[in-house]
mmCIF file of C-alpha atoms in Angstrom:
data_model
loop_
_atom_site.group_PDB
_atom_site.id
_atom_site.type_symbol
_atom_site.label_atom_id
_atom_site.label_comp_id
_atom_site.label_asym_id
_atom_site.label_seq_id
_atom_site.Cartn_x
_atom_site.Cartn_y
_atom_site.Cartn_z
ATOM 1 C CA MET A 1 13.182 2.236 16.787
ATOM 2 C CA THR A 2 16.186 4.485 16.647
ATOM 3 C CA GLU A 3 16.906 6.498 13.541
ATOM 4 C CA GLY A 4 19.132 4.797 11.023
ATOM 5 C CA THR A 5 18.037 1.212 11.623
ATOM 6 C CA THR A 6 17.003 -0.946 8.714
ATOM 7 C CA ASP A 7 13.326 -0.131 9.104
ATOM 8 C CA THR A 8 12.104 2.749 11.227
ATOM 9 C CA THR A 9 8.384 2.069 11.110
ATOM 10 C CA ALA A 10 7.962 -1.582 11.950
ATOM 11 C CA GLY A 11 9.461 -4.187 14.172
ATOM 12 C CA THR A 12 8.874 -7.696 15.385
ATOM 13 C CA THR A 13 5.965 -8.692 17.572
ATOM 14 C CA GLY A 14 6.481 -7.740 21.196
ATOM 15 C CA GLY A 15 6.701 -10.253 24.035
ATOM 16 C CA GLU A 16 4.381 -10.705 27.023
ATOM 17 C CA ASP A 17 5.627 -7.483 28.607
ATOM 18 C CA ALA A 18 4.220 -5.598 25.605
ATOM 19 C CA LEU A 19 0.751 -7.115 25.691
ATOM 20 C CA VAL A 20 -2.054 -4.869 24.554
ATOM 21 C CA SER A 21 -5.432 -4.905 26.233
ATOM 22 C CA ARG A 22 -7.861 -5.311 23.335
ATOM 23 C CA ARG A 23 -11.618 -4.894 23.633
ATOM 24 C CA ARG A 24 -14.042 -5.187 20.757
ATOM 25 C CA VAL A 25 -16.777 -2.759 21.704
ATOM 26 C CA LEU A 26 -18.869 -1.960 18.649
ATOM 27 C CA ARG A 27 -20.517 -3.613 15.686
ATOM 28 C CA THR A 28 -23.259 -1.448 14.293
ATOM 29 C CA GLY A 29 -24.936 -0.692 11.009
ATOM 30 C CA LEU A 30 -27.903 -1.752 8.943
ATOM 31 C CA ASN A 31 -28.085 -3.919 5.883
ATOM 32 C CA VAL A 32 -30.041 -2.086 3.233
ATOM 33 C CA GLY A 33 -31.636 -3.348 0.073
ATOM 34 C CA VAL A 34 -30.129 -2.497 -3.279
ATOM 35 C CA CYS A 35 -32.179 -1.000 -6.052
ATOM 36 C CA GLY A 36 -32.733 -3.193 -9.049
ATOM 37 C CA ALA A 37 -30.667 -0.879 -11.262
ATOM 38 C CA LEU A 38 -27.726 1.410 -10.636
ATOM 39 C CA VAL A 39 -28.368 5.123 -10.810
ATOM 40 C CA PHE A 40 -26.113 8.041 -11.624
ATOM 41 C CA GLY A 41 -23.751 8.773 -8.745
ATOM 42 C CA ILE A 42 -23.261 5.213 -7.546
ATOM 43 C CA GLY A 43 -19.700 5.292 -8.876
ATOM 44 C CA ALA A 44 -19.933 2.761 -11.675
ATOM 45 C CA GLU A 45 -19.148 4.268 -15.056
ATOM 46 C CA TYR A 46 -22.126 2.720 -16.782
ATOM 47 C CA VAL A 47 -24.561 -0.170 -16.429
ATOM 48 C CA THR A 48 -24.798 -3.169 -18.736
ATOM 49 C CA PRO A 49 -28.197 -4.412 -19.954
ATOM 50 C CA ASP A 50 -28.138 -7.184 -17.359
ATOM 51 C CA GLY A 51 -27.645 -4.694 -14.516
ATOM 52 C CA LEU A 52 -23.922 -5.093 -13.873
ATOM 53 C CA GLY A 53 -21.866 -2.037 -12.971
ATOM 54 C CA VAL A 54 -18.746 -1.360 -15.035
ATOM 55 C CA ILE A 55 -15.805 -0.021 -13.033
ATOM 56 C CA THR A 56 -12.294 1.160 -13.841
ATOM 57 C CA HIS A 57 -10.324 -1.439 -11.922
ATOM 58 C CA ALA A 58 -6.819 -0.524 -13.089
ATOM 59 C CA MET A 59 -4.754 2.097 -14.869
ATOM 60 C CA ALA A 60 -2.127 0.574 -17.142
ATOM 61 C CA ARG A 61 0.392 1.601 -19.742
ATOM 62 C CA PRO A 62 -0.570 0.499 -23.270
ATOM 63 C CA ASN A 63 2.904 -0.997 -23.706
ATOM 64 C CA PRO A 64 6.025 -1.366 -21.537
ATOM 65 C CA ASP A 65 7.821 1.571 -23.182
ATOM 66 C CA SER A 66 5.002 4.057 -22.559
ATOM 67 C CA SER A 67 4.653 6.341 -19.543
ATOM 68 C CA ASP A 68 0.979 7.105 -20.263
ATOM 69 C CA LEU A 69 -1.907 5.346 -18.537
ATOM 70 C CA VAL A 70 -5.147 4.039 -19.983
ATOM 71 C CA PRO A 71 -8.117 2.711 -17.972
ATOM 72 C CA ARG A 72 -8.930 -0.974 -17.655
ATOM 73 C CA ARG A 73 -12.610 -1.772 -17.070
ATOM 74 C CA LYS A 74 -14.635 -4.752 -15.914
ATOM 75 C CA SER A 75 -18.134 -5.603 -14.691
ATOM 76 C CA VAL A 76 -19.083 -6.205 -11.057
ATOM 77 C CA PRO A 77 -22.347 -7.171 -9.310
ATOM 78 C CA ALA A 78 -24.556 -4.167 -8.566
ATOM 79 C CA ASP A 79 -25.242 -5.088 -4.943
ATOM 80 C CA TRP A 80 -21.532 -5.521 -4.194
ATOM 81 C CA HIS A 81 -20.685 -2.177 -5.748
ATOM 82 C CA GLU A 82 -23.448 -0.446 -3.800
ATOM 83 C CA GLU A 83 -21.997 -1.811 -0.556
ATOM 84 C CA ILE A 84 -18.421 -0.765 -1.300
ATOM 85 C CA ARG A 85 -19.583 2.679 -2.401
ATOM 86 C CA HIS A 86 -21.355 3.167 0.930
ATOM 87 C CA ALA A 87 -18.255 1.984 2.808
ATOM 88 C CA PHE A 88 -16.035 4.508 1.014
ATOM 89 C CA THR A 89 -18.516 7.245 1.950
ATOM 90 C CA VAL A 90 -18.539 6.218 5.623
ATOM 91 C CA GLN A 91 -14.730 6.151 5.649
ATOM 92 C CA GLU A 92 -14.755 9.697 4.281
ATOM 93 C CA ARG A 93 -17.164 10.772 7.015
ATOM 94 C CA LEU A 94 -14.934 9.169 9.614
ATOM 95 C CA GLY A 95 -12.014 11.255 8.401
ATOM 96 C CA GLU A 96 -14.091 14.399 8.748
ATOM 97 C CA LEU A 97 -14.664 13.615 12.451
ATOM 98 C CA GLU A 98 -10.892 14.064 13.117
ATOM 99 C CA LEU A 99 -10.948 11.688 16.080
ATOM 100 C CA SER A 100 -7.652 12.091 17.939
ATOM 101 C CA PRO A 101 -7.777 8.612 19.578
ATOM 102 C CA LEU A 102 -7.844 7.022 16.111
ATOM 103 C CA LEU A 103 -5.026 4.588 15.323
ATOM 104 C CA ASP A 104 -6.315 3.286 12.030
ATOM 105 C CA SER A 105 -9.408 2.728 9.921
ATOM 106 C CA PHE A 106 -9.798 0.529 6.846
ATOM 107 C CA VAL A 107 -12.588 -0.409 4.485
ATOM 108 C CA VAL A 108 -13.049 -4.187 4.444
ATOM 109 C CA PRO A 109 -14.715 -5.216 1.156
ATOM 110 C CA GLY A 110 -17.287 -7.983 1.072
ATOM 111 C CA THR A 111 -17.157 -10.841 -1.398
ATOM 112 C CA PHE A 112 -19.436 -11.150 -4.398
ATOM 113 C CA ASP A 113 -21.363 -13.895 -2.586
ATOM 114 C CA GLU A 114 -21.556 -11.905 0.677
ATOM 115 C CA PRO A 115 -21.312 -8.307 -0.503
ATOM 116 C CA GLN A 116 -21.677 -6.509 2.841
ATOM 117 C CA ALA A 117 -18.655 -4.200 3.271
ATOM 118 C CA SER A 118 -17.565 -2.898 6.673
ATOM 119 C CA LEU A 119 -15.069 -0.628 8.380
ATOM 120 C CA SER A 120 -12.350 -1.826 10.745
ATOM 121 C CA VAL A 121 -11.339 0.881 13.226
ATOM 122 C CA SER A 122 -8.713 0.895 16.002
ATOM 123 C CA ALA A 123 -8.620 3.603 18.667
ATOM 124 C CA THR A 124 -7.149 4.222 22.103
ATOM 125 C CA ASP A 125 -10.413 5.451 23.665
ATOM 126 C CA ALA A 126 -13.779 3.680 23.751
ATOM 127 C CA GLY A 127 -15.398 7.117 23.973
ATOM 128 C CA VAL A 128 -15.367 7.344 20.184
ATOM 129 C CA GLU A 129 -18.168 4.771 20.026
ATOM 130 C CA GLU A 130 -20.994 7.311 20.029
ATOM 131 C CA ARG A 131 -19.360 9.380 17.297
ATOM 132 C CA LEU A 132 -18.961 6.271 15.158
ATOM 133 C CA LYS A 133 -22.614 5.365 15.586
ATOM 134 C CA SER A 134 -23.544 8.694 14.056
ATOM 135 C CA ILE A 135 -21.892 7.805 10.741
ATOM 136 C CA ALA A 136 -22.176 4.013 10.611
ATOM 137 C CA ASP A 137 -25.521 3.647 8.813
ATOM 138 C CA PRO A 138 -25.643 1.663 6.544
ATOM 139 C CA THR A 139 -22.096 0.271 6.821
ATOM 140 C CA PRO A 140 -21.108 -1.786 9.884
ATOM 141 C CA ILE A 141 -18.109 -0.582 11.886
ATOM 142 C CA ASP A 142 -15.923 -2.877 13.985
ATOM 143 C CA LEU A 143 -14.206 -0.828 16.687
ATOM 144 C CA GLU A 144 -11.243 -2.254 18.544
ATOM 145 C CA VAL A 145 -9.887 -0.363 21.545
ATOM 146 C CA LEU A 146 -6.193 -0.731 22.295
ATOM 147 C CA ASP A 147 -5.580 0.470 25.834
ATOM 148 C CA ASP A 148 -1.843 0.655 25.285
ATOM 149 C CA LEU A 149 0.073 0.526 22.029
ATOM 150 C CA PRO A 150 3.697 -0.398 22.755
ATOM 151 C CA ALA A 151 6.530 1.313 20.956
ATOM 152 C CA ALA A 152 7.919 -0.515 17.956
ATOM 153 C CA PRO A 153 10.878 -2.648 19.057
ATOM 154 C CA GLU A 154 14.410 -2.019 17.897
ATOM 155 C CA ALA A 155 15.576 -3.748 14.743
ATOM 156 C CA ALA A 156 17.082 -7.172 15.308
ATOM 157 C CA ALA A 157 20.853 -7.202 15.740
ATOM 158 C CA GLU A 158 21.151 -9.974 13.177
ATOM 159 C CA SER A 159 19.211 -10.140 9.926
ATOM 160 C CA PRO A 160 19.236 -12.281 6.778
ATOM 161 C CA GLU A 161 21.653 -11.466 4.014
ATOM 162 C CA PRO A 162 19.790 -9.026 1.722
ATOM 163 C CA TYR A 163 19.202 -9.926 -1.903
ATOM 164 C CA GLN A 164 21.549 -8.220 -4.336
ATOM 165 C CA LEU A 165 22.294 -8.622 -8.015
ATOM 166 C CA SER A 166 25.290 -10.674 -9.080
ATOM 167 C CA GLU A 167 25.787 -8.276 -11.968
ATOM 168 C CA LEU A 168 24.401 -4.787 -12.472
ATOM 169 C CA ASP A 169 22.999 -3.514 -15.755
ATOM 170 C CA PRO A 170 22.997 0.261 -15.178
ATOM 171 C CA GLU A 171 20.290 0.750 -17.822
ATOM 172 C CA GLU A 172 17.825 -1.690 -16.238
ATOM 173 C CA ILE A 173 17.913 -1.618 -12.421
ATOM 174 C CA PRO A 174 14.916 -3.608 -11.115
ATOM 175 C CA GLY A 175 12.870 -3.388 -7.972
ATOM 176 C CA GLY A 176 13.048 -6.098 -5.329
ATOM 177 C CA ILE A 177 16.773 -5.675 -4.586
ATOM 178 C CA VAL A 178 18.510 -4.174 -1.572
ATOM 179 C CA CYS A 179 19.205 -0.441 -1.519
ATOM 180 C CA GLU A 180 20.988 1.644 1.094
ATOM 181 C CA ASN A 181 21.775 5.189 2.127
ATOM 182 C CA GLY A 182 24.799 4.563 4.321
ATOM 183 C CA ASP A 183 22.826 4.263 7.549
ATOM 184 C CA GLY A 184 20.325 1.516 6.771
ATOM 185 C CA VAL A 185 18.906 -0.733 4.097
ATOM 186 C CA ALA A 186 15.533 -1.101 2.398
ATOM 187 C CA THR A 187 14.096 -2.662 -0.747
ATOM 188 C CA LEU A 188 14.092 -0.805 -4.040
ATOM 189 C CA ALA A 189 10.664 -0.353 -5.616
ATOM 190 C CA SER A 190 10.062 -0.726 -9.332
ATOM 191 C CA ALA A 191 10.318 2.513 -11.314
ATOM 192 C CA LEU A 192 7.986 5.373 -10.433
ATOM 193 C CA PHE A 193 6.808 7.451 -13.400
ATOM 194 C CA GLU A 194 5.798 11.109 -13.464
ATOM 195 C CA ALA A 195 2.244 11.313 -14.789
ATOM 196 C CA ASP A 196 2.706 14.742 -16.388
ATOM 197 C CA GLY A 197 6.132 14.197 -17.863
ATOM 198 C CA ASP A 198 8.734 11.737 -19.053
ATOM 199 C CA SER A 199 10.676 11.427 -15.791
ATOM 200 C CA ARG A 200 11.096 8.147 -13.990
ATOM 201 C CA PHE A 201 12.529 7.756 -10.500
ATOM 202 C CA PHE A 202 14.050 5.211 -8.198
ATOM 203 C CA ALA A 203 11.834 4.855 -5.136
ATOM 204 C CA THR A 204 11.691 3.232 -1.727
ATOM 205 C CA SER A 205 10.283 3.988 1.733
ATOM 206 C CA ASN A 206 10.965 7.523 2.938
ATOM 207 C CA HIS A 207 11.762 6.311 6.460
ATOM 208 C CA LEU A 208 15.058 4.866 5.172
ATOM 209 C CA TYR A 209 16.280 8.455 5.642
ATOM 210 C CA GLY A 210 15.156 8.694 9.263
ATOM 211 C CA ASP A 211 12.627 10.751 11.227
ATOM 212 C CA LEU A 212 10.012 8.014 10.757
ATOM 213 C CA GLY A 213 9.523 8.982 7.140
ATOM 214 C CA THR A 214 8.439 12.570 7.811
ATOM 215 C CA LYS A 215 11.183 14.348 5.850
ATOM 216 C CA GLU A 216 10.089 16.200 2.725
ATOM 217 C CA THR A 217 13.057 18.219 1.480
ATOM 218 C CA GLY A 218 15.520 18.003 4.399
ATOM 219 C CA HIS A 219 17.215 14.989 2.815
ATOM 220 C CA ARG A 220 17.258 16.307 -0.753
ATOM 221 C CA GLY A 221 20.518 15.398 -2.461
ATOM 222 C CA GLU A 222 21.343 12.517 -0.120
ATOM 223 C CA PRO A 223 22.591 9.415 -1.946
ATOM 224 C CA LEU A 224 20.904 6.107 -2.679
ATOM 225 C CA SER A 225 22.964 3.060 -3.609
ATOM 226 C CA VAL A 226 22.204 -0.482 -4.716
ATOM 227 C CA LEU A 227 24.413 -3.493 -4.153
ATOM 228 C CA ALA A 228 25.679 -5.841 -6.841
ATOM 229 C CA ASP A 229 28.332 -8.480 -6.190
ATOM 230 C CA ASP A 230 28.987 -6.840 -2.795
ATOM 231 C CA GLU A 231 29.790 -3.517 -4.444
ATOM 232 C CA ALA A 232 27.742 -0.386 -3.748
ATOM 233 C CA HIS A 233 26.655 1.601 -6.798
ATOM 234 C CA HIS A 234 25.548 5.182 -6.176
ATOM 235 C CA VAL A 235 22.574 5.302 -8.554
ATOM 236 C CA GLY A 236 20.947 8.608 -7.623
ATOM 237 C CA ASP A 237 20.154 11.311 -5.102
ATOM 238 C CA VAL A 238 16.976 12.110 -3.213
ATOM 239 C CA GLU A 239 14.576 14.342 -5.120
ATOM 240 C CA ARG A 240 11.996 14.649 -2.317
ATOM 241 C CA GLY A 241 10.101 12.712 0.300
ATOM 242 C CA TYR A 242 6.347 12.281 0.694
ATOM 243 C CA PRO A 243 5.642 12.122 4.445
ATOM 244 C CA PHE A 244 1.957 11.255 4.077
ATOM 245 C CA ALA A 245 2.834 8.301 1.841
ATOM 246 C CA ASP A 246 6.199 7.290 3.356
ATOM 247 C CA VAL A 247 7.704 7.248 -0.130
ATOM 248 C CA VAL A 248 10.897 8.876 -1.388
ATOM 249 C CA THR A 249 11.743 9.590 -5.024
ATOM 250 C CA VAL A 250 15.367 9.486 -6.132
ATOM 251 C CA ALA A 251 16.565 11.223 -9.295
ATOM 252 C CA PRO A 252 18.822 8.839 -11.235
ATOM 253 C CA HIS A 253 22.422 9.698 -11.978
ATOM 254 C CA GLU A 254 23.324 9.812 -15.634
ATOM 255 C CA GLY A 255 23.925 6.283 -16.843
ATOM 256 C CA TYR A 256 21.564 4.650 -14.319
ATOM 257 C CA ARG A 257 17.943 3.883 -15.123
ATOM 258 C CA PRO A 258 15.218 2.426 -12.900
ATOM 259 C CA SER A 259 13.383 -0.462 -14.526
ATOM 260 C CA ALA A 260 9.643 -1.163 -14.364
ATOM 261 C CA THR A 261 10.410 -4.719 -13.298
ATOM 262 C CA ILE A 262 10.604 -6.696 -10.065
ATOM 263 C CA GLU A 263 13.592 -9.000 -9.719
ATOM 264 C CA ARG A 264 12.720 -12.707 -9.231
ATOM 265 C CA ALA A 265 9.013 -12.164 -9.943
ATOM 266 C CA SER A 266 7.434 -14.210 -12.727
ATOM 267 C CA PRO A 267 6.274 -12.398 -14.749
ATOM 268 C CA SER A 268 8.527 -9.530 -13.714
ATOM 269 C CA ARG A 269 7.388 -6.508 -15.743
ATOM 270 C CA VAL A 270 5.077 -3.941 -14.125
ATOM 271 C CA ILE A 271 2.514 -2.504 -16.543
ATOM 272 C CA GLY A 272 0.325 -0.392 -14.228
ATOM 273 C CA GLN A 273 -1.611 -0.325 -10.974
ATOM 274 C CA TYR A 274 -4.998 -0.955 -9.392
ATOM 275 C CA THR A 275 -7.525 1.749 -8.634
ATOM 276 C CA LYS A 276 -9.178 1.948 -5.219
ATOM 277 C CA VAL A 277 -12.268 0.078 -6.373
ATOM 278 C CA GLY A 278 -9.981 -2.277 -8.292
ATOM 279 C CA LEU A 279 -8.302 -3.285 -5.030
ATOM 280 C CA ALA A 280 -11.756 -3.813 -3.536
ATOM 281 C CA GLU A 281 -12.714 -6.023 -6.476
ATOM 282 C CA LEU A 282 -9.513 -8.036 -6.068
ATOM 283 C CA ALA A 283 -10.304 -8.494 -2.374
ATOM 284 C CA ALA A 284 -13.884 -9.529 -3.212
ATOM 285 C CA ARG A 285 -12.493 -12.388 -5.298
ATOM 286 C CA GLU A 286 -10.104 -13.283 -2.445
ATOM 287 C CA GLU A 287 -7.119 -12.948 -4.756
ATOM 288 C CA PRO A 288 -3.742 -12.742 -2.948
ATOM 289 C CA LEU A 289 -1.051 -10.113 -3.264
ATOM 290 C CA SER A 290 2.631 -10.993 -3.445
ATOM 291 C CA LYS A 291 5.833 -9.127 -2.746
ATOM 292 C CA LEU A 292 9.567 -9.692 -3.179
ATOM 293 C CA GLY A 293 11.566 -8.090 -0.403
ATOM 294 C CA ALA A 294 15.314 -7.824 -0.108
ATOM 295 C CA MET A 295 15.170 -9.751 3.181
ATOM 296 C CA THR A 296 12.261 -12.206 3.093
ATOM 297 C CA ASP A 297 12.144 -12.922 -0.626
ATOM 298 C CA GLU A 298 8.673 -13.838 -1.949
ATOM 299 C CA THR A 299 5.636 -13.875 0.328
ATOM 300 C CA SER A 300 1.927 -13.605 -0.358
ATOM 301 C CA GLY A 301 -1.367 -13.069 1.436
ATOM 302 C CA ARG A 302 -4.927 -11.843 1.049
ATOM 303 C CA ILE A 303 -6.004 -8.209 1.092
ATOM 304 C CA GLU A 304 -7.343 -7.348 4.561
ATOM 305 C CA GLY A 305 -8.341 -3.705 4.085
ATOM 306 C CA ILE A 306 -8.189 -0.774 1.663
ATOM 307 C CA ASP A 307 -8.772 3.009 1.573
ATOM 308 C CA GLY A 308 -7.168 3.105 5.001
ATOM 309 C CA VAL A 309 -5.747 5.729 7.321
ATOM 310 C CA THR A 310 -2.950 4.768 9.727
ATOM 311 C CA CYS A 311 -1.608 6.780 12.651
ATOM 312 C CA PHE A 312 0.687 4.154 14.181
ATOM 313 C CA THR A 313 4.064 5.650 13.333
ATOM 314 C CA GLY A 314 5.676 9.036 12.982
ATOM 315 C CA GLU A 315 4.002 12.383 13.553
ATOM 316 C CA VAL A 316 1.494 12.168 10.704
ATOM 317 C CA CYS A 317 -1.518 10.054 9.840
ATOM 318 C CA ARG A 318 -1.210 8.475 6.411
ATOM 319 C CA PRO A 319 -4.268 8.112 4.137
ATOM 320 C CA GLY A 320 -4.621 5.897 1.086
ATOM 321 C CA GLN A 321 -3.299 2.823 2.873
ATOM 322 C CA PHE A 322 -3.889 -0.857 2.184
ATOM 323 C CA ARG A 323 -3.171 -3.875 4.365
ATOM 324 C CA TRP A 324 -2.624 -7.506 3.498
ATOM 325 C CA GLY A 325 -1.083 -10.811 4.567
ATOM 326 C CA ASP A 326 0.466 -11.221 7.995
ATOM 327 C CA GLU A 327 3.506 -9.816 9.754
ATOM 328 C CA ASP A 328 5.574 -12.892 8.857
ATOM 329 C CA ALA A 329 5.398 -11.698 5.234
ATOM 330 C CA PHE A 330 7.671 -8.750 6.020
ATOM 331 C CA THR A 331 10.693 -7.818 8.093
ATOM 332 C CA ASP A 332 13.155 -4.964 8.587
ATOM 333 C CA GLY A 333 14.725 -4.122 5.243
ATOM 334 C CA ASP A 334 11.669 -5.148 3.194
ATOM 335 C CA SER A 335 10.296 -1.606 3.323
ATOM 336 C CA GLY A 336 9.936 -0.183 -0.165
ATOM 337 C CA SER A 337 8.968 -3.524 -1.697
ATOM 338 C CA ILE A 338 5.995 -3.646 -4.054
ATOM 339 C CA ALA A 339 2.781 -5.588 -3.448
ATOM 340 C CA PHE A 340 1.505 -6.872 -6.781
ATOM 341 C CA HIS A 341 -0.780 -9.278 -8.633
ATOM 342 C CA ALA A 342 -0.579 -10.747 -12.128
ATOM 343 C CA ASP A 343 -2.314 -8.660 -14.782
ATOM 344 C CA GLU A 344 -5.426 -10.693 -15.624
ATOM 345 C CA ASP A 345 -5.433 -9.442 -19.218
ATOM 346 C CA HIS A 346 -1.838 -10.639 -19.729
ATOM 347 C CA PRO A 347 -1.053 -12.999 -16.814
ATOM 348 C CA GLU A 348 2.029 -14.483 -18.451
ATOM 349 C CA ASP A 349 3.563 -11.099 -19.261
ATOM 350 C CA TYR A 350 2.750 -8.330 -16.801
ATOM 351 C CA LEU A 351 2.095 -7.323 -13.188
ATOM 352 C CA LEU A 352 -0.254 -4.724 -11.686
ATOM 353 C CA VAL A 353 0.814 -2.943 -8.494
ATOM 354 C CA ALA A 354 -1.327 -2.644 -5.374
ATOM 355 C CA GLY A 355 1.109 -0.346 -3.586
ATOM 356 C CA ILE A 356 4.381 0.046 -1.712
ATOM 357 C CA ASN A 357 4.952 -1.815 1.589
ATOM 358 C CA ASN A 358 6.141 0.299 4.503
ATOM 359 C CA ALA A 359 5.498 -1.532 7.774
ATOM 360 C CA ARG A 360 4.076 -4.493 9.662
ATOM 361 C CA THR A 361 2.262 -4.868 12.958
ATOM 362 C CA TRP A 362 4.270 -5.456 16.118
ATOM 363 C CA TRP A 363 1.586 -5.629 18.807
ATOM 364 C CA PRO A 364 -0.342 -8.775 19.856
ATOM 365 C CA GLY A 365 -3.722 -9.304 18.235
ATOM 366 C CA ALA A 366 -2.876 -7.508 14.968
ATOM 367 C CA ASP A 367 -1.228 -9.340 12.115
ATOM 368 C CA PHE A 368 -0.747 -7.605 8.756
ATOM 369 C CA VAL A 369 1.551 -5.611 6.479
ATOM 370 C CA TRP A 370 0.564 -2.135 5.355
ATOM 371 C CA GLY A 371 1.644 0.626 3.025
ATOM 372 C CA THR A 372 0.532 3.280 0.563
ATOM 373 C CA ALA A 373 -1.619 2.226 -2.386
ATOM 374 C CA GLY A 374 -0.535 3.064 -5.920
ATOM 375 C CA TYR A 375 -3.781 4.925 -6.672
ATOM 376 C CA ARG A 376 -3.007 7.337 -3.817
ATOM 377 C CA LEU A 377 0.386 8.205 -5.313
ATOM 378 C CA LEU A 378 -1.266 8.947 -8.644
ATOM 379 C CA GLU A 379 -4.227 10.929 -7.322
ATOM 380 C CA GLU A 380 -2.284 12.987 -4.789
ATOM 381 C CA TYR A 381 1.228 13.309 -6.225
ATOM 382 C CA GLY A 382 1.024 12.509 -9.938
ATOM 383 C CA LEU A 383 3.264 9.447 -9.629
ATOM 384 C CA HIS A 384 2.506 5.949 -10.831
ATOM 385 C CA PHE A 385 4.084 2.519 -11.323
#
């Protein structure tokens, strides 16, 4: 895509002239037995008398007005947690190999009934097979070789009318509405909080400002506006971009305040976010994620992978990725939207965030949306929803 289009990291699926030769070449790994009890180091925080592991599945604010986070915990089956722990370790080893043909790799959690976790890996060279075998035990790895990855197509000339507010309350500007920088449009995320302070920011995908989302400070001070009743409101200026997350934070102008809500969602108020293992647990229960984009409104789909690394777009590989749904759940201008699930502790009142959506697949044989998980923003940059 050219710089300045509505979405610089993802396009529509290519036609027959963009077909990718896809060859599944590897499925390896051993199923191993699980000890009868968890031991220190498995990753669970403690073990209940009946042998269940207790995990921190989410970090949430104690009330909507707080910017602090407190852990949420729940129990999971020991054998499932052992499998996902091994998969996270194998994914870490894969990163240490620094394989240049790598396009992506994701951990695919098992279910509680079938707990075997695996890795899904895409590469441009089948020669990585032997290297993968060296790290696969005991987690299976599915390797898919893409002989040719076509360039992302240009944004469509015509697009749906983006969602905007009929009336703007400057003190409570929600996520899920259209935002723009003068060159393109995206979807505003719900408020991002600073973990070590009281600041809150507007946020969306960094690639709204061009260069495939790789700018860090080169766009500092550039404006961000939201639309209400066909009028643009300049709500803030870029604070900085995060190239490895494809996220941009925008410092609000005086009088404008980002809200920890998602417009049109029910419930609409964001109270926190999932941890990495919390996303795995959600996937194990086959619970769907939802999003509200400025272009495609509400869509939903199952989690397809977590703890991922993607190297499809831009000049950097992005860790801490998650993927879900299918490419029909997302289009140009939806970048910056939030993937979320109802808070199980308060399902009628609050939402928990999985992460921010940045792109969708455009090549035949792949069909998902992906973006940066909320836990990655917290762990790496001290930002949270």
